[in-house]
Structure formats: structure tokens, C-alpha cells
mmCIF file of C-alpha atoms in Angstrom:
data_model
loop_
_atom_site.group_PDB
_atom_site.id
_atom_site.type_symbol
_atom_site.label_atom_id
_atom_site.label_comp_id
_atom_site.label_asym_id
_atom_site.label_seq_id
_atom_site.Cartn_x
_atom_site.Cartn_y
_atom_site.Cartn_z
ATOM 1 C CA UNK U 57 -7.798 14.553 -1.127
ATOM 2 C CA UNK U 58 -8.637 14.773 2.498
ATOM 3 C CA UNK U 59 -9.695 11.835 4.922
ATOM 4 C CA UNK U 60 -11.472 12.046 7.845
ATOM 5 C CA UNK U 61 -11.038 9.292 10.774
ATOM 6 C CA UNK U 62 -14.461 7.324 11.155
ATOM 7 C CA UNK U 63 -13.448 4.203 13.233
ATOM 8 C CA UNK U 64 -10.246 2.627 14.423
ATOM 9 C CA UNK U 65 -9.134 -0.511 16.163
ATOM 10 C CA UNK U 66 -5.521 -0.915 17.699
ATOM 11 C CA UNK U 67 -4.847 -3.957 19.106
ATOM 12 C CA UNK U 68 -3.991 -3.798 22.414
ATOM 13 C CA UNK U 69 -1.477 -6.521 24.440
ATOM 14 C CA UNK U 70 -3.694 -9.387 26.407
ATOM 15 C CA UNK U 71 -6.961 -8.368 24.394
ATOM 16 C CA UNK U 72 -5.706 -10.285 21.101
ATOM 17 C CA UNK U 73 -8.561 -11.008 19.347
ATOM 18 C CA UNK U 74 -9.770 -13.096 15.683
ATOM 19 C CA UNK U 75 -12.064 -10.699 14.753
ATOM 20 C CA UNK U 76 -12.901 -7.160 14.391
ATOM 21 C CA UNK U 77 -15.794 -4.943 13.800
ATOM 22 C CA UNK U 78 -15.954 -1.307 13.014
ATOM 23 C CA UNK U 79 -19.074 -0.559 13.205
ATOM 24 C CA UNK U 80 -22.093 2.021 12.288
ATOM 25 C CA UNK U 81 -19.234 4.169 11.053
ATOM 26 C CA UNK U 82 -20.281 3.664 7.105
ATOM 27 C CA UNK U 83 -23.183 6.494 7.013
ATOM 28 C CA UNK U 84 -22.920 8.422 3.740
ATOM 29 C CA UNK U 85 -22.095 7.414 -0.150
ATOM 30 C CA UNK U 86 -18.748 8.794 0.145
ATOM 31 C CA UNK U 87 -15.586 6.944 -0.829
ATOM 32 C CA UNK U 88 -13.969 5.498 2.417
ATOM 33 C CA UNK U 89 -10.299 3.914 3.373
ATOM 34 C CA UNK U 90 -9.626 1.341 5.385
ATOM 35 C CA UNK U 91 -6.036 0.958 6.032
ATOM 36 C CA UNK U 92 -4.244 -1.923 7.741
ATOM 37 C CA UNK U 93 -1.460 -1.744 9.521
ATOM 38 C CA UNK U 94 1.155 -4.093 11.176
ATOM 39 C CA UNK U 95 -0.867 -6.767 11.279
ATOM 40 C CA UNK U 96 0.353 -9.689 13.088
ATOM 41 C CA UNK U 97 -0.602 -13.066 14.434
ATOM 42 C CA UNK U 98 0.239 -15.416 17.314
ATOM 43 C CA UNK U 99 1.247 -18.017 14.798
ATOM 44 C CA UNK U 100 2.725 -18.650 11.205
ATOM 45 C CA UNK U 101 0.387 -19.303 8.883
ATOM 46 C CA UNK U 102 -3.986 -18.404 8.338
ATOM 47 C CA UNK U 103 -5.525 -15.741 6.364
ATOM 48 C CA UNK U 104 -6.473 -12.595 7.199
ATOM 49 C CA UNK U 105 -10.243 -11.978 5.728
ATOM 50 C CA UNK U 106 -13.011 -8.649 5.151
ATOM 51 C CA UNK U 107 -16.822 -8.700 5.104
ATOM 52 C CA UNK U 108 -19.594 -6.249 5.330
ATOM 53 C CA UNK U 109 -21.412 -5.034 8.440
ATOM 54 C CA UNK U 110 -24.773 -4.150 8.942
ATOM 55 C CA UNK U 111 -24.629 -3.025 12.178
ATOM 56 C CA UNK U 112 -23.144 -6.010 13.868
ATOM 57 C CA UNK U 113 -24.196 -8.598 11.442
ATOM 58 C CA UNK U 114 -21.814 -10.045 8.960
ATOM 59 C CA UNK U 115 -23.127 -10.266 5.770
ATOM 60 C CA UNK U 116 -22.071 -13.618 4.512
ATOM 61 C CA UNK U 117 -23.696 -14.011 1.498
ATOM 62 C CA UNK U 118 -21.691 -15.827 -1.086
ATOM 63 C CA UNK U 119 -22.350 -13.406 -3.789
ATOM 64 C CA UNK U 120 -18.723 -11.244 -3.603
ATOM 65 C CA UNK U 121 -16.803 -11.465 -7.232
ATOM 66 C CA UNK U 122 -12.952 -11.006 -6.745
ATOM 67 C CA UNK U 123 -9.960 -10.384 -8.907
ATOM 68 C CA UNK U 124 -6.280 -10.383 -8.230
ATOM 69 C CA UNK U 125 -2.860 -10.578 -9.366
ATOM 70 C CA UNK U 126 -0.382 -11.544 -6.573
ATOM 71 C CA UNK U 127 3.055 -9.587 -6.796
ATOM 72 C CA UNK U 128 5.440 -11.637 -5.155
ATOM 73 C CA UNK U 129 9.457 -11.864 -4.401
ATOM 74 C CA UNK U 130 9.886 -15.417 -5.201
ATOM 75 C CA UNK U 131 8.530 -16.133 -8.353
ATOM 76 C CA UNK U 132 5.954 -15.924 -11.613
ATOM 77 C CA UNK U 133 3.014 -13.322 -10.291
ATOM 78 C CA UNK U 134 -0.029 -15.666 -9.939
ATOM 79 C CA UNK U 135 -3.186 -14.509 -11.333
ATOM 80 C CA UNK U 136 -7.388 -15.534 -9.742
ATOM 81 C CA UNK U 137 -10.660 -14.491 -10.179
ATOM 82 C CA UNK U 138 -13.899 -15.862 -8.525
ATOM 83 C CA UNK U 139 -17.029 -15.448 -8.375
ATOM 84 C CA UNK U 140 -19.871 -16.019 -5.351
ATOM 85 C CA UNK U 141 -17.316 -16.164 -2.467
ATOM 86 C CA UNK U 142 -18.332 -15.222 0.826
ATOM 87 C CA UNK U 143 -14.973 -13.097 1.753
ATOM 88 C CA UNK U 144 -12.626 -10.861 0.324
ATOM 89 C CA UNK U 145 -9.087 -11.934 1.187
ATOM 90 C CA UNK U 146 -6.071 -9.750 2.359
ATOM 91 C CA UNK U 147 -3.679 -12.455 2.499
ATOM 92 C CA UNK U 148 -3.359 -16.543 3.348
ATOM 93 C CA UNK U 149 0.510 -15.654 4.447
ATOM 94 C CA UNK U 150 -0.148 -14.321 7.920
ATOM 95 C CA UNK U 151 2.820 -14.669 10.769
ATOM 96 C CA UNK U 152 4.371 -13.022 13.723
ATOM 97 C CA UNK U 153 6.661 -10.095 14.033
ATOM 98 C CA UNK U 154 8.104 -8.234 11.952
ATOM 99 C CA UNK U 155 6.609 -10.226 8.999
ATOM 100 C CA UNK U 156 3.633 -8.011 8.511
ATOM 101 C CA UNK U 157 0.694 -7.073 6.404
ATOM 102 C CA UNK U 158 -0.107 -3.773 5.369
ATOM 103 C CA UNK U 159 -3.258 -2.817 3.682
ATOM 104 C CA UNK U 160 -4.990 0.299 1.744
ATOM 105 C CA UNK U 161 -8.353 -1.286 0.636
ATOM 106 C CA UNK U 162 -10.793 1.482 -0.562
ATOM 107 C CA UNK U 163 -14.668 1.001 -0.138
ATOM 108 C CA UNK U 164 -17.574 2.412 -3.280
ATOM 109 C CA UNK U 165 -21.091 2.690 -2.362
ATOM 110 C CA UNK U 166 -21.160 0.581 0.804
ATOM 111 C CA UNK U 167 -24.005 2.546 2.528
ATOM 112 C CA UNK U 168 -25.886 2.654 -0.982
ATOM 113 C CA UNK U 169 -28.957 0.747 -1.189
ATOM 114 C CA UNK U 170 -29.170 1.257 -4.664
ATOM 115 C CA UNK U 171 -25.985 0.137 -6.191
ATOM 116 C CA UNK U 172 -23.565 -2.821 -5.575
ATOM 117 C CA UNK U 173 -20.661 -2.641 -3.147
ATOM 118 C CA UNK U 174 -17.197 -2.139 -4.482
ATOM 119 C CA UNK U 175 -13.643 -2.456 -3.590
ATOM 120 C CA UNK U 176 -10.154 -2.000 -4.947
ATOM 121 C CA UNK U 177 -6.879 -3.349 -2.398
ATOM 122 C CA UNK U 178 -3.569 -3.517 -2.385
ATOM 123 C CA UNK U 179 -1.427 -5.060 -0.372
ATOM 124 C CA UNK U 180 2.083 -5.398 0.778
ATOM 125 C CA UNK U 181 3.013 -8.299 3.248
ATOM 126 C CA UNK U 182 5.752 -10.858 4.061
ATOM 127 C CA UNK U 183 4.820 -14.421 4.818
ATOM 128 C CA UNK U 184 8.471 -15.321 6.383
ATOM 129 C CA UNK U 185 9.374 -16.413 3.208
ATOM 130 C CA UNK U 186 9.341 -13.560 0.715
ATOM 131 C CA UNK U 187 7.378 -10.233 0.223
ATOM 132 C CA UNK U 188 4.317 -10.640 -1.406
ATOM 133 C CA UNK U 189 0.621 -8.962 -2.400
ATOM 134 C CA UNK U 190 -2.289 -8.641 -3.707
ATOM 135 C CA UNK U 191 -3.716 -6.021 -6.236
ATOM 136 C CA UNK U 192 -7.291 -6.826 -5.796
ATOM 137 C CA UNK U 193 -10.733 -5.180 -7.202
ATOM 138 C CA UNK U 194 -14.184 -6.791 -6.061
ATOM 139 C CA UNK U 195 -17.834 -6.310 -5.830
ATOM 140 C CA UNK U 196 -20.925 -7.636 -4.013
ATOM 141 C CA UNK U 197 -23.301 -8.271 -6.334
ATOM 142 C CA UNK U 198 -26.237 -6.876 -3.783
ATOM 143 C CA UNK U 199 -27.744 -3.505 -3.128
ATOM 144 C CA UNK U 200 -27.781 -3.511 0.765
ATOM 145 C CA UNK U 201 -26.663 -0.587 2.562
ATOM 146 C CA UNK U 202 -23.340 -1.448 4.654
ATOM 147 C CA UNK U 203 -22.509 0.430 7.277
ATOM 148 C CA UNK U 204 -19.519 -1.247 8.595
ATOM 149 C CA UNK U 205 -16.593 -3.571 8.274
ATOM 150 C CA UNK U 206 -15.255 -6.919 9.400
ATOM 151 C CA UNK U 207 -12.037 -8.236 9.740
ATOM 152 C CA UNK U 208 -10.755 -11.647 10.420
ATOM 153 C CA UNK U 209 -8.240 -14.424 10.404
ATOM 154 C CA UNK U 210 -8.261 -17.853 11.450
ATOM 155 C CA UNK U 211 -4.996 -17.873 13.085
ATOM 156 C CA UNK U 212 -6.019 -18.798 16.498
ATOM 157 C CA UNK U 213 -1.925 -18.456 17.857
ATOM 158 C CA UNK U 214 -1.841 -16.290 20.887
ATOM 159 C CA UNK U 215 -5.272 -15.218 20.706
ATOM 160 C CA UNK U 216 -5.244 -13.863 16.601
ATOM 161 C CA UNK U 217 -4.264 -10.348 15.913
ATOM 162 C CA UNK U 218 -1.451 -9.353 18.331
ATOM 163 C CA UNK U 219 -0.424 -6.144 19.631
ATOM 164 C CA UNK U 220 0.376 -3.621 17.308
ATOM 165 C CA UNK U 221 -2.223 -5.171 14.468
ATOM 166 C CA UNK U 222 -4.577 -1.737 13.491
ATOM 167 C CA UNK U 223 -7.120 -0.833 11.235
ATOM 168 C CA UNK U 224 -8.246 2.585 10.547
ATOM 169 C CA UNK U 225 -11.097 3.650 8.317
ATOM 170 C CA UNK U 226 -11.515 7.295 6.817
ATOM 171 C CA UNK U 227 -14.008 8.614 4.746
ATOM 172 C CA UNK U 228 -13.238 10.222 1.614
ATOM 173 C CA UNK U 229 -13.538 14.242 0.968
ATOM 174 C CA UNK A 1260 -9.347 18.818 9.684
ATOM 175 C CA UNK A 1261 -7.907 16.121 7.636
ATOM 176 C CA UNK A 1262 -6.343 13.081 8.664
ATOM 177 C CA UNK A 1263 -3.443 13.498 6.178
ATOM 178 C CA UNK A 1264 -1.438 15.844 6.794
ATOM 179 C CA UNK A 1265 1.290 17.202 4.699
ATOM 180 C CA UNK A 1266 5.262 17.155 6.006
ATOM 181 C CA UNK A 1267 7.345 18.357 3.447
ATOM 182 C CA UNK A 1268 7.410 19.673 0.248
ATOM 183 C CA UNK A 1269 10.505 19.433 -2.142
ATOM 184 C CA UNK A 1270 10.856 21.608 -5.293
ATOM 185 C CA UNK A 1271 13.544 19.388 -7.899
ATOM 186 C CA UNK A 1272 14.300 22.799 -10.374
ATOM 187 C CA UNK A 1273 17.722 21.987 -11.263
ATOM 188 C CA UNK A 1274 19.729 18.696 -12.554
ATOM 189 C CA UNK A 1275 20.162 15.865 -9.582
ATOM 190 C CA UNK A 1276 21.114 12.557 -9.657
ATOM 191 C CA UNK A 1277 19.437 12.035 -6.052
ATOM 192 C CA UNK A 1278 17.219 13.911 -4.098
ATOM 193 C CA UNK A 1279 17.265 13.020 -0.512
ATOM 194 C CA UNK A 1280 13.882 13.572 1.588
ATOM 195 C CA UNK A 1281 15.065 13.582 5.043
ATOM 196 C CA UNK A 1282 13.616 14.112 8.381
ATOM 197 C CA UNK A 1283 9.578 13.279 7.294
ATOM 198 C CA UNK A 1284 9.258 10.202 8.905
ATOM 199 C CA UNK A 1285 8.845 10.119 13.240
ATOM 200 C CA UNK A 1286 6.812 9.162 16.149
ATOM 201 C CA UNK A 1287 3.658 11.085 14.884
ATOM 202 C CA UNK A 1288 2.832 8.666 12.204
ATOM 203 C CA UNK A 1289 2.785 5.168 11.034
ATOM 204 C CA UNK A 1290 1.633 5.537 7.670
ATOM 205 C CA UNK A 1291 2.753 7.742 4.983
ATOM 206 C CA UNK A 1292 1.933 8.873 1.406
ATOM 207 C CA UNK A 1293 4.104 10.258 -1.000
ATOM 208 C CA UNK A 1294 3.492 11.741 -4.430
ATOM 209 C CA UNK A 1295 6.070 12.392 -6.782
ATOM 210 C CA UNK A 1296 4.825 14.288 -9.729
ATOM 211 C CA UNK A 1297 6.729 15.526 -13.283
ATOM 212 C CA UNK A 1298 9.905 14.025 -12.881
ATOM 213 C CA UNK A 1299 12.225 14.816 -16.516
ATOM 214 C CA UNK A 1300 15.922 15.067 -17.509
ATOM 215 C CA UNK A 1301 17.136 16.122 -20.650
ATOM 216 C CA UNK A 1302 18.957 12.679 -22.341
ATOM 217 C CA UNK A 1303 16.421 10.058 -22.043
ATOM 218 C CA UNK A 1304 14.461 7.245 -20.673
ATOM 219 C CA UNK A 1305 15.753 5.958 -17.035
ATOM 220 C CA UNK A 1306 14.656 3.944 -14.180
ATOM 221 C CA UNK A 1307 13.622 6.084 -10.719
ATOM 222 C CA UNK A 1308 14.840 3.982 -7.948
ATOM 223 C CA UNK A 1309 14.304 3.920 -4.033
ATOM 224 C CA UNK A 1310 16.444 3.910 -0.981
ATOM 225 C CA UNK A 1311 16.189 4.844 2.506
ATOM 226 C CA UNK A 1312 17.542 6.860 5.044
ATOM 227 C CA UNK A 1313 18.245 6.181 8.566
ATOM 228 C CA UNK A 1314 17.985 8.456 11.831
ATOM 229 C CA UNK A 1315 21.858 9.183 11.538
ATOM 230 C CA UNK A 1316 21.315 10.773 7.711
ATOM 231 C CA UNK A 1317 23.210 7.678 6.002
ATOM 232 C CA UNK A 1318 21.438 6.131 3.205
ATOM 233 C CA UNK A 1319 20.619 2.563 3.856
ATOM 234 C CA UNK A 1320 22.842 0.621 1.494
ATOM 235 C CA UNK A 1321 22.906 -2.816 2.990
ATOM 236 C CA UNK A 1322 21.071 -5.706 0.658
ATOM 237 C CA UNK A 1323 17.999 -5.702 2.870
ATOM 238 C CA UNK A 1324 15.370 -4.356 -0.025
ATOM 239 C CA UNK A 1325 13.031 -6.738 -1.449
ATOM 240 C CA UNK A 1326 10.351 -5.812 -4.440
ATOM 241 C CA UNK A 1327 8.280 -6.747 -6.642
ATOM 242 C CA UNK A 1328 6.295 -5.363 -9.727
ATOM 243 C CA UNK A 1329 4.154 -5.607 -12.710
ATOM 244 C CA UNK A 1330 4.639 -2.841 -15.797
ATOM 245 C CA UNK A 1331 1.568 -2.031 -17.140
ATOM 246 C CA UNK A 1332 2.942 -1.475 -20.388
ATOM 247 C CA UNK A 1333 0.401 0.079 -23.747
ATOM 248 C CA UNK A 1334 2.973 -0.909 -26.535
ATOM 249 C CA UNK A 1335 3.484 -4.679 -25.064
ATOM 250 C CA UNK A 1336 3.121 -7.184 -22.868
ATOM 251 C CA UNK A 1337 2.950 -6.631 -18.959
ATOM 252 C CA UNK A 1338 6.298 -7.243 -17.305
ATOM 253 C CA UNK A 1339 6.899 -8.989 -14.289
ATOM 254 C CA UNK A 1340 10.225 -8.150 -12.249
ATOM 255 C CA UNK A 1341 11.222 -8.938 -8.836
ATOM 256 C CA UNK A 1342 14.140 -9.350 -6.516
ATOM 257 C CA UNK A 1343 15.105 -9.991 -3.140
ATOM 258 C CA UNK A 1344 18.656 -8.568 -0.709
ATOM 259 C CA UNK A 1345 18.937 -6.238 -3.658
ATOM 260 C CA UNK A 1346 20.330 -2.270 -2.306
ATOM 261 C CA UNK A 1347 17.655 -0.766 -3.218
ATOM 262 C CA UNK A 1348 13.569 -1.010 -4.681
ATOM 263 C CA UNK A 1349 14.287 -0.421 -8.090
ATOM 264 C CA UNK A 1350 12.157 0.908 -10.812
ATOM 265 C CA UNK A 1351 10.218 2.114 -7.543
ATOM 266 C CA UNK A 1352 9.065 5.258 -8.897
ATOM 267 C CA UNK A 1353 8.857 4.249 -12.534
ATOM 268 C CA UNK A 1354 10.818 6.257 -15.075
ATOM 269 C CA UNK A 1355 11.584 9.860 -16.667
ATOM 270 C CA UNK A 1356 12.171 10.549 -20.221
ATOM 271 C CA UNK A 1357 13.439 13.855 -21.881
ATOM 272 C CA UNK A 1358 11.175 14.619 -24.794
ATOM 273 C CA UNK A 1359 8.111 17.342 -24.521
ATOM 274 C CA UNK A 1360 5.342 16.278 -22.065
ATOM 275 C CA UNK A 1361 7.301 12.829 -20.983
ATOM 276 C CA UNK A 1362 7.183 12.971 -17.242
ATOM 277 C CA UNK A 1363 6.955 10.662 -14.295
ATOM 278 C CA UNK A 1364 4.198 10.314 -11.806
ATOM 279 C CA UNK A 1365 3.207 8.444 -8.981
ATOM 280 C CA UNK A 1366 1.957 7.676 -6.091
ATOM 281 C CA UNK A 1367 3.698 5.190 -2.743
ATOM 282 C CA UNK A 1368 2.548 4.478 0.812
ATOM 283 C CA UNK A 1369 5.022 3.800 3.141
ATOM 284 C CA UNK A 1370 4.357 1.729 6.725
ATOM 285 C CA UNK A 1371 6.002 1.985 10.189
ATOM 286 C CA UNK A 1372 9.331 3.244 8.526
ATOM 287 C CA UNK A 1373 10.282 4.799 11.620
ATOM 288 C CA UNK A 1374 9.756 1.734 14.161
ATOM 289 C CA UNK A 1375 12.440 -0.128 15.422
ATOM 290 C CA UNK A 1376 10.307 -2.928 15.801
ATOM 291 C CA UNK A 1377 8.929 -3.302 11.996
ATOM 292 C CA UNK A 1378 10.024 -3.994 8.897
ATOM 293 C CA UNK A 1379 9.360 -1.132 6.674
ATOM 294 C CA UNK A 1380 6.821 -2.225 4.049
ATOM 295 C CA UNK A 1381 5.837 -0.155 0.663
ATOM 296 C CA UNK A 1382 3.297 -0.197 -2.250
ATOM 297 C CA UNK A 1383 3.415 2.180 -5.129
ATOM 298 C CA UNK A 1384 1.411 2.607 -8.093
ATOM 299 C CA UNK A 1385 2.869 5.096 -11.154
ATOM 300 C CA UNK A 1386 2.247 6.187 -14.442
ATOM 301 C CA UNK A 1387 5.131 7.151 -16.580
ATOM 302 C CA UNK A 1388 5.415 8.527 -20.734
ATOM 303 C CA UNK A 1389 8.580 7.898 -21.988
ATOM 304 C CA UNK A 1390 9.825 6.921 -25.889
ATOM 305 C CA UNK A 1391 6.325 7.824 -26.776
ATOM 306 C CA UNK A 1392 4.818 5.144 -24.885
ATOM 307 C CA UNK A 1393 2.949 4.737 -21.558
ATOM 308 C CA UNK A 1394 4.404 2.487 -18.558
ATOM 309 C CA UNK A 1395 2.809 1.658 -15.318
ATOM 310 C CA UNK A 1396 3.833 0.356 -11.986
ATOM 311 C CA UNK A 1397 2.268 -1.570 -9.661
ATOM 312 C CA UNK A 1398 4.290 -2.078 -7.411
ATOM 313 C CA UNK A 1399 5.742 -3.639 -3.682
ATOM 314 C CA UNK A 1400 8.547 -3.460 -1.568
ATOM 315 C CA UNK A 1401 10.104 -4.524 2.211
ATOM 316 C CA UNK A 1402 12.844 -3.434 3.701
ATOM 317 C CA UNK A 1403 14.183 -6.492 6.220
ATOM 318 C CA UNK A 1404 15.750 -4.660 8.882
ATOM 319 C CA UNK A 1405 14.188 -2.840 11.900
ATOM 320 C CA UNK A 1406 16.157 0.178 11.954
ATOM 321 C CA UNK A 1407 14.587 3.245 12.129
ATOM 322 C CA UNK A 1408 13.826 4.857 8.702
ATOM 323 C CA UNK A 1409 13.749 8.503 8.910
ATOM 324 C CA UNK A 1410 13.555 9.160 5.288
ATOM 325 C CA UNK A 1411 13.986 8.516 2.060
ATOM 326 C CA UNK A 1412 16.229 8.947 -1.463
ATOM 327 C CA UNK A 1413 15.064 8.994 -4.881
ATOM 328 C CA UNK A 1414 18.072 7.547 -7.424
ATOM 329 C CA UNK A 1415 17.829 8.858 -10.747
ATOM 330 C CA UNK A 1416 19.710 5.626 -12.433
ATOM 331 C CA UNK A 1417 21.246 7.576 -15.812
ATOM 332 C CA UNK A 1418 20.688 10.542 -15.892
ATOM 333 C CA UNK A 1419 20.541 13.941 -14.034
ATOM 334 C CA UNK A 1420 16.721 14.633 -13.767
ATOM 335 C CA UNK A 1421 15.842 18.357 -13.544
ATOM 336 C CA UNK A 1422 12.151 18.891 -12.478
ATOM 337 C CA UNK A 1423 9.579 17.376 -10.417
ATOM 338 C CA UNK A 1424 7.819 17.669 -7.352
ATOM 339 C CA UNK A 1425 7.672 15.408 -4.247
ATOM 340 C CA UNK A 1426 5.183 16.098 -1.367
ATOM 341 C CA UNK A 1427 5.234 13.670 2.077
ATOM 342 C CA UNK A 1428 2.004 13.010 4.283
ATOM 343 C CA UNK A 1429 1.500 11.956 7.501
ATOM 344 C CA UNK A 1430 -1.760 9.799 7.949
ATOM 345 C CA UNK A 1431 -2.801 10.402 11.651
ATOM 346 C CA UNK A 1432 -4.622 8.346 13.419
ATOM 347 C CA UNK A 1433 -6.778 9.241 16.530
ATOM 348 C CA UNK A 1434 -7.028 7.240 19.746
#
């Protein structure tokens, strides 16, 4: 498997941000990878969130289903599944440094206009309390042609994403 | 030219209890992938465990290594297991077993295991044949120190395994 760098976003200290775009960097019906890395907020606590681009618009139409079973450190692994939510969700255990959240969350037919969008994620994080994840597959049930990526939180504690926070996306070959 | 790039290649052709990957993990990356494939011994089934190695060449033995994982298991129930300030991520890699065919395989990415400013975070998915049955992992894992990891040892719990094959990548990423 090879994987080619499409987009990237590194954090940078004193331009901490809530949200980030990688845009018009979805182009062909390959498989693509969007890794996150080190991601960190200003504050303990919020949720870390993903949701198609086209071009710079978020597509928030509540028609994403999710599944996931939540490994965790502390305790029985809880299992959820949804249907017509706006989001798919990384993690609601965001906090600062060194508790982190890592991310590989792979992307199927985002560009096609033809079939519904796809995803499979895992995750490995620590909330400050005990190491935790999601194994996650989900789909938007809608046949627009993505051609980027969004990723938030709501963790408004030193500006959101802090220094260090990165997110990478590769196509597929 | 890819993005991953591949570090190290190490051949297991005779019995070990450990094999120690050392010296993959620097500057150049943040993110790694490993892939362990046809792990076997010649006694029977046994857990494939983790630990880590730090810049000086020790293994990291302190109880710093929390995990977590669900056994996808085709003769039973799933399996949840978990710990926390245990020595190492066990069951990490899944199992070996001796008989014909019965290997271990699988699949880990590790993140910022050579920062001194991160913890060093894993997930790990495998798929292992052993007393004629199929096992799965699914599987997480922090290390709670900040120490720099510069690689990493593979503890075969029972037994003396005596094949496989473990490649290391690098996944760049350009500025």
C-alpha cells in the first residue's frame, strides 16, 4: 500500500484554531487517510468532530449513520449506533497535553457522485482519566461528491486545537 | 514516491522468546506502522505481548502501559480485557499457535513514540488461528510517560516462537 500526501494542517503556536478545513484535496474515487495526530485542546473537556467539504461548505445534513464500540481502560466497552446525525465523532474526551487523540479514519467514495460516502475510524486517546477509543464505521446516506474534510471541536480553551494538533490526509494507491 | 516509507525489516527464522526492534523510531516521523506477519512456535497457543524501548536500548519496564481490547472470537463470545500501570500492552499482537497453517498476523500504528513531550499512543488490529479457531484483536494502548521511545520488543509469553516477519514504516508528512 502506498499513500500519497494530499493536504495537511499542523497547528501552529498563537494561530490555535476550532476548526479546520482541508480542502479541494478529495479529487478522485480512490481510498484516502486522514490521520490525526496529537491533538490537543486549551481546555479539559469538548469533542473533537468530522464533516464533509464541498469546497468550503460543510455539509451538515443530518443524514450520517454511525456505529461504534468504545474500548476503554476503565471499564465495560460501551456500545452506539445512530442514525441521521449531522457529525461523525472522534472523541467527547478532549484535554491538554500529553493527554492526546490519535486518529486513522479512512474515507470510501467521497468524491463519488454516484454512491454514498463511507468511513471506518479508529481511535486511540486519553481523556485524563483513562485511555480510551472508538472503533467506528459510518456512512452518509447521500450521493454528493466531497471533496474535502472538516474538523472540529467545541473546546473553545486557548483558542481550540493547540500547537502540535495535525491532520494529514493521503490518498490511497 | 510514497508517503510511507519502510525502516526496517526483521527476519524471526529461529526460536526467540523476544525480538527487539530497535533504532526505527526518530525525528523523521511521528507516525508509524508496523506489520507483523506469520508468527509460530512449536508447543502451542500463547499471548504476543508489547513493550518498548528507550533511546538508551533498555526496555521500558516501569508500570506506565495502559490497554484495552476486544477479541473477536468465531468459536464464542467477544472478550473484553483491559488494564491500566500494567508493564507491558499485553495480548498486543494477538497470539501464535504451533499446528500447520496457525500463524499470527497483524497490523499496529504507533504515535509520537519518539517525543519527549507525548505520551506514546497505539492501536492495533490482528487476526490470529490458533487451536483450530480464529481470534481477533482490536485493540488500544498508551504509554504514560514522555520519554523518548526509540523502539520496540515483541514478548513471546510461553513459548519460543520461531518464524515471522516484522516490517516498520515511517509515515512522512510534508510541510
Amino acid at each position: 500500500m502506498g499513500l500519497i500526501q494530499v493536504a495537511n494542517s499542523l497547528i501552529a503556536s498563537g494561530s490555535e484554531v476550532q476548526s479546520v478545513k482541508l480542502e479541494s484535496c478529495i479529487t478522485t474515487d480512490d481510498v484516502y487517510m486522514l490521520v490525526g495526530n496529537n491533538i490537543i485542546v486549551g481546555g479539559a473537556g469538548g469533542i473533537c468532530d468530522i464533516q464533509p467539504l464541498v469546497d468550503s461548505t460543510i455539509d451538515t445534513t443530518s443524514n450520517i449513520d454511525i456505529a461504534w464500540i468504545n474500548l476503554n481502560s476503565s471499564g465495560s466497552f460501551q456500545k452506539f449506533g445512530n442514525a441521521n446525525q449531522d457529525i461523525w465523532r472522534v472523541t467527547d474526551g478532549m484535554n491538554l497535553t500529553p493527554y492526546a487523540t490519535n486518529f486513522i479514519m479512512y474515507l470510501y467514495n467521497w468524491n463519488s457522485s454516484s454512491e454514498y460516502a463511507f468511513i471506518t475510524m479508529e481511535v486511540t486517546s486519553h481523556n485524563g482519566s483513562n485511555l480510551r477509543g472508538y472503533q467506528q464505521g459510518g456512512v452518509k446516506t447521500e450521493t454528493t461528491s466531497f471533496n474535502g474534510v472538516e474538523i472540529h471541536t467545541n473546546q473553545t480553551g486557548g483558542g481550540g486545537f493547540q500547537a502540535g494538533t495535525q491532520f494529514t490526509l493521503y490518498k490511497v494507491v | 514516491m510514497s508517503n510511507l516509507r519502510l525502516i526496517n525489516e526483521t527476519l524471526v527464522t529461529s526460536a526467540v522468546s523476544t525480538v527487539s526492534v530497535t533504532d526505527v523510531f526518530s525525528a523523521d516521523f511521528d507516525i508509524y506502522k508496523v506489520t507483523c506477519e506469520n508468527f509460530s512456535n512449536s508447543t502451542g497457543a500463547q499471548n504476543i505481548d508489547l513493550k518498548f524501548i528507550n533511546a538508551s536500548g533498555s526496555v521500558i519496564t516501569s508500570s506506565e502501559y495502559d490497554w484495552a481490547y476486544l477479541r473477536l472470537n468465531d468459536y464464542a463470545s467477544f472478550t473484553e480485557a483491559r488494564n491500566t500501570n500494567d508493564t507491558n500492552w499485553e495480548n498486543f499482537w494477538g497470539k501464535d499457535d504451533s499446528a500447520s497453517g496457525e500463524t499470527q498476523n497483524a497490523v499496529a500504528y504507533f504515535f509520537n513514540p519518539y517525543s519527549s513531550s507525548s505520551y506514546t499512543f497505539g492501536l492495533v488490529q490482528s487476526s490470529n488461528a490458533l487451536n483450530s479457531q480464529l481470534q481477533g484483536i482490536k485493540g488500544i494502548g498508551v504509554l504514560t510517560e514522555t520519554s523518548s521511545v526509540t523502539g520496540f520488543q515483541i514478548v513471546f509469553n510461553s513459548y519460543a516462537s520461531n518464524n515471522g516477519k516484522i516490517r516498520t514504516y515511517g509515515l512522512r508528512v510534508d510541510s
